[in-house]
Short mmCIF file of C-alpha atoms and ligand atoms in Angstrom, two decimals:
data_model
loop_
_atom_site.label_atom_id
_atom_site.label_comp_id
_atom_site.label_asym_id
_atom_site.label_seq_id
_atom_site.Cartn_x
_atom_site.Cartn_y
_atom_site.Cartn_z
CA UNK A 287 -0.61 -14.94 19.11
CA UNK A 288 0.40 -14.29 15.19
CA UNK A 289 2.57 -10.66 14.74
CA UNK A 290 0.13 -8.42 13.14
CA UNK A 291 1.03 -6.22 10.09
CA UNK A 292 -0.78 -3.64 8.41
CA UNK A 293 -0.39 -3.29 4.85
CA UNK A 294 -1.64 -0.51 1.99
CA UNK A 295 -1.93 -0.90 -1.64
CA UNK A 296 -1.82 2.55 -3.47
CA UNK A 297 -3.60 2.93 -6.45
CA UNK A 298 -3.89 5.43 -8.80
CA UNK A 299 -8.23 5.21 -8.45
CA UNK A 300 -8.15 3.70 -5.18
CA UNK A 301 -6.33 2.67 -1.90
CA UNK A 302 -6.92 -1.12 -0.17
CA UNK A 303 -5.49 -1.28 3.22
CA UNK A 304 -5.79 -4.41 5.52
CA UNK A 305 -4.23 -6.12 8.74
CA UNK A 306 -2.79 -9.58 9.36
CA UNK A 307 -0.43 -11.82 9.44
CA UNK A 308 -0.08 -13.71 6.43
CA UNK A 309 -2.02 -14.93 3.63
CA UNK A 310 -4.36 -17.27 5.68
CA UNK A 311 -5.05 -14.41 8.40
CA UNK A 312 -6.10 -11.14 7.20
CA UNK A 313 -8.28 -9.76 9.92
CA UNK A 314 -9.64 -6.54 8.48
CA UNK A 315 -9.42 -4.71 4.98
CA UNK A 316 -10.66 -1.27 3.84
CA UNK A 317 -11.10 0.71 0.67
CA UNK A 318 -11.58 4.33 -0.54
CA UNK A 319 -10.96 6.25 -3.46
CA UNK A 320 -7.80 7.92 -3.85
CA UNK A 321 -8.42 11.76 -3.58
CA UNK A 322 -5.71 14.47 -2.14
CA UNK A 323 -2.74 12.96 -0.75
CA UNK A 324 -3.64 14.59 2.75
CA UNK A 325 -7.26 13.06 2.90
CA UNK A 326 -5.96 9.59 1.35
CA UNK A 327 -3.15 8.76 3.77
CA UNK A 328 -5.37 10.32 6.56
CA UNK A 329 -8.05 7.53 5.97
CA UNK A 330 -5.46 5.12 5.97
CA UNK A 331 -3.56 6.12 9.47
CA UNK A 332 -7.34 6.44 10.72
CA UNK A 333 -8.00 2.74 9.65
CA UNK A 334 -4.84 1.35 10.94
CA UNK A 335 -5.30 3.22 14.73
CA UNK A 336 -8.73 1.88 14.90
CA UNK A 337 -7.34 -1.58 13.92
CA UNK A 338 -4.88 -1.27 16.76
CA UNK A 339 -7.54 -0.20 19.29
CA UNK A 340 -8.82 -4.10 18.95
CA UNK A 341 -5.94 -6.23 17.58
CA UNK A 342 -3.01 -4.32 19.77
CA UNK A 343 -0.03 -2.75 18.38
CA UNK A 344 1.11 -3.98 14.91
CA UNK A 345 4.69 -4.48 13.97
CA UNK A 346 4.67 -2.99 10.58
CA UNK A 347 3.27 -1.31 7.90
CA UNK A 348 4.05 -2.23 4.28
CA UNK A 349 2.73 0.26 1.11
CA UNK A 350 2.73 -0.78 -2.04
CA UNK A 351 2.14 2.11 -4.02
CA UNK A 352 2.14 3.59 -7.97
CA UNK A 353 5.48 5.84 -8.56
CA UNK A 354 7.80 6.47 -9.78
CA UNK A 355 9.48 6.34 -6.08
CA UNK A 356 12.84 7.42 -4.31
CA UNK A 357 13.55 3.45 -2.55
CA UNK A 358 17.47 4.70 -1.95
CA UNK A 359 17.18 4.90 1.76
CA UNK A 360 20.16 7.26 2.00
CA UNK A 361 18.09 10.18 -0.43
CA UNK A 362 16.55 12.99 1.94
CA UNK A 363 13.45 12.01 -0.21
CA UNK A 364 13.54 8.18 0.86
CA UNK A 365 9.64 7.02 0.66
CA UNK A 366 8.30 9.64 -1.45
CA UNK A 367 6.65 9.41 -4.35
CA UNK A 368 8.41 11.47 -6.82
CA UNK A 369 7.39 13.00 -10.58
CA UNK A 370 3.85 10.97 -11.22
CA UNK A 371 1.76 12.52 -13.53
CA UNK A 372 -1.16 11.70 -10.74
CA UNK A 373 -2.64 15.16 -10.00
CA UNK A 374 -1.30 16.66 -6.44
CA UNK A 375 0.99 13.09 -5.69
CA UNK A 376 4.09 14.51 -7.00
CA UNK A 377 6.37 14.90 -4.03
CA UNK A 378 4.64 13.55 -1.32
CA UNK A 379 6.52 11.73 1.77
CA UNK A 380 4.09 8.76 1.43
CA UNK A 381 6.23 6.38 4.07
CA UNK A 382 7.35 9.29 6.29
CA UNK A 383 3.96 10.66 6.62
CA UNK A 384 2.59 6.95 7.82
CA UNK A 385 5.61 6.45 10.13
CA UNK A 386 5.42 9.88 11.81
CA UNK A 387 1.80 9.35 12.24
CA UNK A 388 2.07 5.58 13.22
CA UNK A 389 5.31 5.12 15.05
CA UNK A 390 6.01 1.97 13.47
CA UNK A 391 8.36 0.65 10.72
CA UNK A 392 7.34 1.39 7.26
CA UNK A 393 8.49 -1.15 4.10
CA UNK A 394 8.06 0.83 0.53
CA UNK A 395 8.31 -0.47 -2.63
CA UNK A 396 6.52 -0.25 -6.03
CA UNK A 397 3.17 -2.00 -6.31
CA UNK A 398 4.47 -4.64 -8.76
CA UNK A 399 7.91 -4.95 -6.72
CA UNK A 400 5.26 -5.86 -4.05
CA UNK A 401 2.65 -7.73 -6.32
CA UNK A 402 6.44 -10.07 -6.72
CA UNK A 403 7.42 -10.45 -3.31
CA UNK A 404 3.95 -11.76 -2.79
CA UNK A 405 3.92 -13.99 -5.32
CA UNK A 406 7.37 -15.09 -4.18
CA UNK A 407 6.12 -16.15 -0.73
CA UNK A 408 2.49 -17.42 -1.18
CA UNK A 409 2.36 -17.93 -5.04
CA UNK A 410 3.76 -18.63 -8.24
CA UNK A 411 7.21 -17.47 -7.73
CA UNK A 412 7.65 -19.74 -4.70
CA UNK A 413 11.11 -20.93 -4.30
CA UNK A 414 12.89 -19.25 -7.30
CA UNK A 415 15.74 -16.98 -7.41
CA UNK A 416 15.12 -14.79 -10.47
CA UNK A 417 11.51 -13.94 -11.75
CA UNK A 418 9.60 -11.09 -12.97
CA UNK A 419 5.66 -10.00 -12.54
CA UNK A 420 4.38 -7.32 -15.39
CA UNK A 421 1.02 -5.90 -15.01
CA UNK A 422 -0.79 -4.90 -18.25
CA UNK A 423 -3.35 -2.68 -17.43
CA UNK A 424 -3.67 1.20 -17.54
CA UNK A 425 0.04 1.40 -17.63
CA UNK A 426 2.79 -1.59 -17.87
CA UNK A 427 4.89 -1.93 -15.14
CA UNK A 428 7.69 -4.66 -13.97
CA UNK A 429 9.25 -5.85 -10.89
CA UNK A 430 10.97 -8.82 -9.46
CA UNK A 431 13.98 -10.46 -8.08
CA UNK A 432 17.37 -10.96 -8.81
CA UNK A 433 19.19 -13.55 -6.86
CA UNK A 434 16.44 -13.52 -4.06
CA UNK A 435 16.51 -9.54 -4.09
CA UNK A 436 13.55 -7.24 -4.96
CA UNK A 437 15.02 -5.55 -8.24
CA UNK A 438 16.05 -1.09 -7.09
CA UNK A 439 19.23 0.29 -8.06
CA UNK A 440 19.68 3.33 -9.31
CA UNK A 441 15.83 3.93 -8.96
CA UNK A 442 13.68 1.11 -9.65
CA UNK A 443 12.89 -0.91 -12.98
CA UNK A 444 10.49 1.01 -15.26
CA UNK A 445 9.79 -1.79 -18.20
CA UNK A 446 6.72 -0.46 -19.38
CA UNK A 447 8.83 2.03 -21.81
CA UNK A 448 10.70 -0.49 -22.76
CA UNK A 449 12.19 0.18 -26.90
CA UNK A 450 10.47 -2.27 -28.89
CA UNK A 451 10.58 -2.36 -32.37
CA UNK A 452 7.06 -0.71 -34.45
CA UNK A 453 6.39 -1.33 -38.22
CA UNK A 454 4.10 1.73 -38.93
CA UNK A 455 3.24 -0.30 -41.97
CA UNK A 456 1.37 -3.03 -40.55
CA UNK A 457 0.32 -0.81 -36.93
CA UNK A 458 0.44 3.04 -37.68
CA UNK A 459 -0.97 4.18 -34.28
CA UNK A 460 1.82 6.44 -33.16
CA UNK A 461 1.27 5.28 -29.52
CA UNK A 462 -0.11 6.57 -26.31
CA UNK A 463 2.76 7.11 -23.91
CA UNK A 464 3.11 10.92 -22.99
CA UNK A 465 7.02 10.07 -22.79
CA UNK A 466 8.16 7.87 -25.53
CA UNK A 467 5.04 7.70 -28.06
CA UNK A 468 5.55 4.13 -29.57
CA UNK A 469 7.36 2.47 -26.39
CA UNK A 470 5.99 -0.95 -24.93
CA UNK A 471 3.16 0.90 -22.52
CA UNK A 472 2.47 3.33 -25.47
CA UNK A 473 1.90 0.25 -28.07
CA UNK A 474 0.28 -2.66 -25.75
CA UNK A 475 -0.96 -0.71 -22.33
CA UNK A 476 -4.85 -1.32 -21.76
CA UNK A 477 -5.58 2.43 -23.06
CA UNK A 478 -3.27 2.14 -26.35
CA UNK A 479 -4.95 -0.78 -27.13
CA UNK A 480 -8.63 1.58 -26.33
CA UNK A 481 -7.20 4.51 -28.63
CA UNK A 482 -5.66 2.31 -31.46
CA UNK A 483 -8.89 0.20 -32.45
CA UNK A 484 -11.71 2.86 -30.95
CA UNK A 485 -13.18 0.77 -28.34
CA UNK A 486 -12.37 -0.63 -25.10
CA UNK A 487 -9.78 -3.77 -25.04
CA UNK A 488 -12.53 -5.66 -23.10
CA UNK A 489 -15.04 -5.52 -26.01
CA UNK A 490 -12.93 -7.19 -28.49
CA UNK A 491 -13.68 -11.13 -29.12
CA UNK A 492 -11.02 -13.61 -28.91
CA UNK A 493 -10.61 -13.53 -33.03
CA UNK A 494 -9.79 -9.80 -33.14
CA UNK A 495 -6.61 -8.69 -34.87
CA UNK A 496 -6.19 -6.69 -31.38
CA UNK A 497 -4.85 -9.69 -29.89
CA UNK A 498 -2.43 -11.03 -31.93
CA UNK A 499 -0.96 -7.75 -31.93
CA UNK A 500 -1.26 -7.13 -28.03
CA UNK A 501 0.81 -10.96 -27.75
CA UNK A 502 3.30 -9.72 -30.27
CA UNK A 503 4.20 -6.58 -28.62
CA UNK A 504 4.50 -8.17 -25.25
CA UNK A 505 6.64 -11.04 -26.57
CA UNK A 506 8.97 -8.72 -27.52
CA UNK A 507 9.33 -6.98 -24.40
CA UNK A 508 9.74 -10.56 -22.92
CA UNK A 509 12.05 -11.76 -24.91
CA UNK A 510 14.29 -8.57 -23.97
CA UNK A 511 13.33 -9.48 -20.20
CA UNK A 512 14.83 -12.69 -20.57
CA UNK A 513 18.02 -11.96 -22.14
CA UNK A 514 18.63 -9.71 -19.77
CA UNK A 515 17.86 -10.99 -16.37
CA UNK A 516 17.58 -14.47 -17.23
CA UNK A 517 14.31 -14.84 -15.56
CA UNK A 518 13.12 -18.63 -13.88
CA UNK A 519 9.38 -17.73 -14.37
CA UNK A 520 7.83 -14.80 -16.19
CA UNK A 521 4.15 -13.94 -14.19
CA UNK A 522 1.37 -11.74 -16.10
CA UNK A 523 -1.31 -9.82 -14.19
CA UNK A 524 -3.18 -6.74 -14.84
CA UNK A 525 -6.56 -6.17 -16.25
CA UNK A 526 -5.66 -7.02 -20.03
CA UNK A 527 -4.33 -10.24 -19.10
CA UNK A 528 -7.69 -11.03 -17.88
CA UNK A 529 -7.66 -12.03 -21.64
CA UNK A 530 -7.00 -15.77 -20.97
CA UNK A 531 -6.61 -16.53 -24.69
CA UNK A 532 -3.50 -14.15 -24.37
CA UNK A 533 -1.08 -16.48 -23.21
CA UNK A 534 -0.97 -19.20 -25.99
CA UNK A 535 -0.50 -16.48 -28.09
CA UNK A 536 2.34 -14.86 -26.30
CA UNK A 537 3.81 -18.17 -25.62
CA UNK A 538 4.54 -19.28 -28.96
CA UNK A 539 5.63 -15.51 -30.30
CA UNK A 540 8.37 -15.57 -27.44
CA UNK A 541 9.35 -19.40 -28.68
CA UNK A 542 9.44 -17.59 -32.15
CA UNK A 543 11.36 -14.74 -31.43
CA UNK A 544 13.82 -16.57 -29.15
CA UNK A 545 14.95 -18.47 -32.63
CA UNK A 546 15.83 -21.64 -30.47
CA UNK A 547 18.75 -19.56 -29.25
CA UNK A 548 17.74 -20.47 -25.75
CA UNK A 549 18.51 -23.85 -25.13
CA UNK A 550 16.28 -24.22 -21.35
CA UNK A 551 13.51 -26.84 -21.29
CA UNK A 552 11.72 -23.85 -19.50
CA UNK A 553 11.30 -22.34 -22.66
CA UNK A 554 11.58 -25.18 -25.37
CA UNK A 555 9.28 -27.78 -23.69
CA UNK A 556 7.49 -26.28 -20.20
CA UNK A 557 6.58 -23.14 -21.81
CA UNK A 558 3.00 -23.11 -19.76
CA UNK A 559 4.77 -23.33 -16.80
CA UNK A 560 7.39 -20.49 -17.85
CA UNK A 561 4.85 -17.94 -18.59
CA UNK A 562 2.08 -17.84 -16.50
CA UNK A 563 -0.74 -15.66 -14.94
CA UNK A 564 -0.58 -14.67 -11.47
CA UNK A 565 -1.13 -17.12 -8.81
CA UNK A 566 -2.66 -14.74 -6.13
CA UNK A 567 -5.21 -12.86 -8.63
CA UNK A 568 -6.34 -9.41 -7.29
CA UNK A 569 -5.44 -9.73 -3.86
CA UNK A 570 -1.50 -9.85 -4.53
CA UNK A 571 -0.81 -6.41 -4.68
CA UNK A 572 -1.93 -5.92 -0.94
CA UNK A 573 -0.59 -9.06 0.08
CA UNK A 574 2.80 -7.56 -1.13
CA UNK A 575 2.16 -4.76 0.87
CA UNK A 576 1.73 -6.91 4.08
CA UNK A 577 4.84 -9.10 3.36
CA UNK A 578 6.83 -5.81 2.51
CA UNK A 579 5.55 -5.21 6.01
CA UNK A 580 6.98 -8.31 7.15
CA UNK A 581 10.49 -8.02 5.34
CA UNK A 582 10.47 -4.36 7.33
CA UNK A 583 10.43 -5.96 10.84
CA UNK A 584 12.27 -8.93 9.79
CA UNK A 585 14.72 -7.66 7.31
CA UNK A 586 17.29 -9.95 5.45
CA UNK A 587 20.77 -9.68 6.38
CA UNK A 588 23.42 -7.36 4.19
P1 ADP B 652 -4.84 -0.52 -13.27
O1 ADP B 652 -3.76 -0.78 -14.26
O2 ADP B 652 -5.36 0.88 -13.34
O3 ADP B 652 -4.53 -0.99 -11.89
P2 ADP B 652 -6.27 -2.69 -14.55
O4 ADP B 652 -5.14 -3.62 -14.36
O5 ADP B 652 -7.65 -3.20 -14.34
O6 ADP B 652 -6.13 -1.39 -13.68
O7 ADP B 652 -6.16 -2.14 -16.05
C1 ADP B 652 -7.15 -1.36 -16.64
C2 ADP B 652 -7.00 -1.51 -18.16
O8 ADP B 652 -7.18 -2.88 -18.49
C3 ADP B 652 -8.02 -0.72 -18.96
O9 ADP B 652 -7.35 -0.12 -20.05
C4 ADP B 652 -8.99 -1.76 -19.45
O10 ADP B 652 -9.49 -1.45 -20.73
C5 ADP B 652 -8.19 -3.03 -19.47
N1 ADP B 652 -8.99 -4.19 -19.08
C6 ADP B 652 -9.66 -4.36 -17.93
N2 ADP B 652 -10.31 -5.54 -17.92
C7 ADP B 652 -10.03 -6.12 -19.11
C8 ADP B 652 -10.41 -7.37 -19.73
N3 ADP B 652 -11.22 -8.24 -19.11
N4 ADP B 652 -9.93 -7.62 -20.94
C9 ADP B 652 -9.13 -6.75 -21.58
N5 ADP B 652 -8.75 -5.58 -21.06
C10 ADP B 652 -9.20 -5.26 -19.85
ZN1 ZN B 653 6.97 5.26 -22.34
#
């Protein structure tokens, strides 16, 4: 008999939550819109004590969840989700609430912290060290590992709003984050790419001036990734990167930028290998969630 985990993917439009025990055993999955926090995490505790009424007790529960978070497990506010923008979210003891109501371990994390540890056991991060996963989609977000670690500190990586530089010039949109204006989310997210050109980034044909923009924008924010954590793999999800045509053209900007200063055959000769979409697709944000659940029962040694 497999240990069963439960594990819930927090979105900012809707909530997935299943139950298994790996990627080649999920037994049940459910998913409703993401309304008050009270009525959300209710549905959720409701799905996972039916669950247990047929499949016995599970050993974990893992959340994945939009932020920003408190992950410093010594804060009072451990598990909460803390300033979001998301209407009635701010301050809400996400992983407290499910534990109190559950009894059971909870593992928390960031959605693309978990999206990574996914990918790190069942897809394309397998058997690196050091790796990042960015989503592009309504927002840009980043997580990974360092030396075999999911990436917290002093709160948790936010490389969306990322400093890049913007020649008004050649792109005078003044950007869409609320924050920072012109930063890498405000420049390249899914709806600064909507507000710059008028229409959504779906629309566009492979030939629009959109996209050689979009792949310039992220390159730089890569090529700032990868002096600074060194990454083995760079992995690109998110609804923009749906774009398939997007990655040649990111590809050679980051060769560009780099000026040959990087002397890996990563970068100089496997570059298709080095930046890559995600191996797990749609599903790896929930399968985080389940293996956070796993890493909660089973956790690593100090
Ligand atoms: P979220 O970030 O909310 O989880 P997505 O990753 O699907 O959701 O991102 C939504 C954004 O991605 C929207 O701005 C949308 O315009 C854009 N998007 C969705 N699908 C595509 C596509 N096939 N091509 C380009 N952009 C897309
Ligand atoms: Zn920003």
């Amino acid at each position: 008999m497999n240990t069963l985990f439960g594990g819930i993917e927090a979105g900012g439009t809707k909530f997935v939550c299943i139950l298994g025990s790996g990627l080649e055993d999920v037994r049940a999955e459910a998913r409703f819109p993401t309304t008050t926090p009270e009525e959300t995490i209710r549905q959720a505790v409701g799905f996972f004590r039916r669950q247990q009424e047929d499949h016995g007790k599970l050993a974990a529960i893992g959340i994945a969840t939009f932020g920003p978070l408190d992950l410093d497990r010594n804060s009072p506010t451990y598990g909460y989700i803390t300033s979001t923008p998301k209407h009635g979210w701010a301050n809400t003891d996400f992983a407290g609430t499910i534990r109190r109501a559950l009894s059971l371990p909870v593992g928390f994390d960031t959605d693309v912290n978990a999206t990574a540890l996914a990918e790190w056991r069942w897809g394309a991060a397998r058997g690196l060290d050091t790796f990042i996963y960015l989503t592009i989609g309504t927002g840009i977000g980043g997580g990974g590992m360092v030396n075999s670690r999911l990436m917290h500190g002093l709160l948790h990586p936010e490389m969306g709003h990322l400093s890049i530089p913007h020649d008004r010039g050649a792109d005078p949109f003044a950007g869409s984050c609320p924050f920072h204006g012109d930063c890498l989310e405000g420049l390249a997210s899914g709806p600064a790419i909507e507000s710059r050109w008028g229409k959504p980034a779906e629309t566009f044909p492979p030939e629009h001036p959109a996209w050689a923009l979009e792949a310039r924008y992220l390159a730089l924010g890569m090529v700032n990734w990868i002096y600074t954590l060194s990454p083995q793999k760079i992995i690109l999800g998110g609804g923009v990167m749906q774009q398939a045509h997007l990655f040649p053209l990111i590809r050679r900007e980051v060769q560009t930028l780099l000026k040959g200063y990087l002397q890996s055959p990563a970068i100089l000769e496997n570059i298709d290998d080095y930046i890559v979409p995600t191996a797990l697709g749609k599903r790896a944000g929930v399968l985080g969630a389940l293996a956070l659940a796993m890493d909660e029962a089973n956790p690593l040694p100090i």
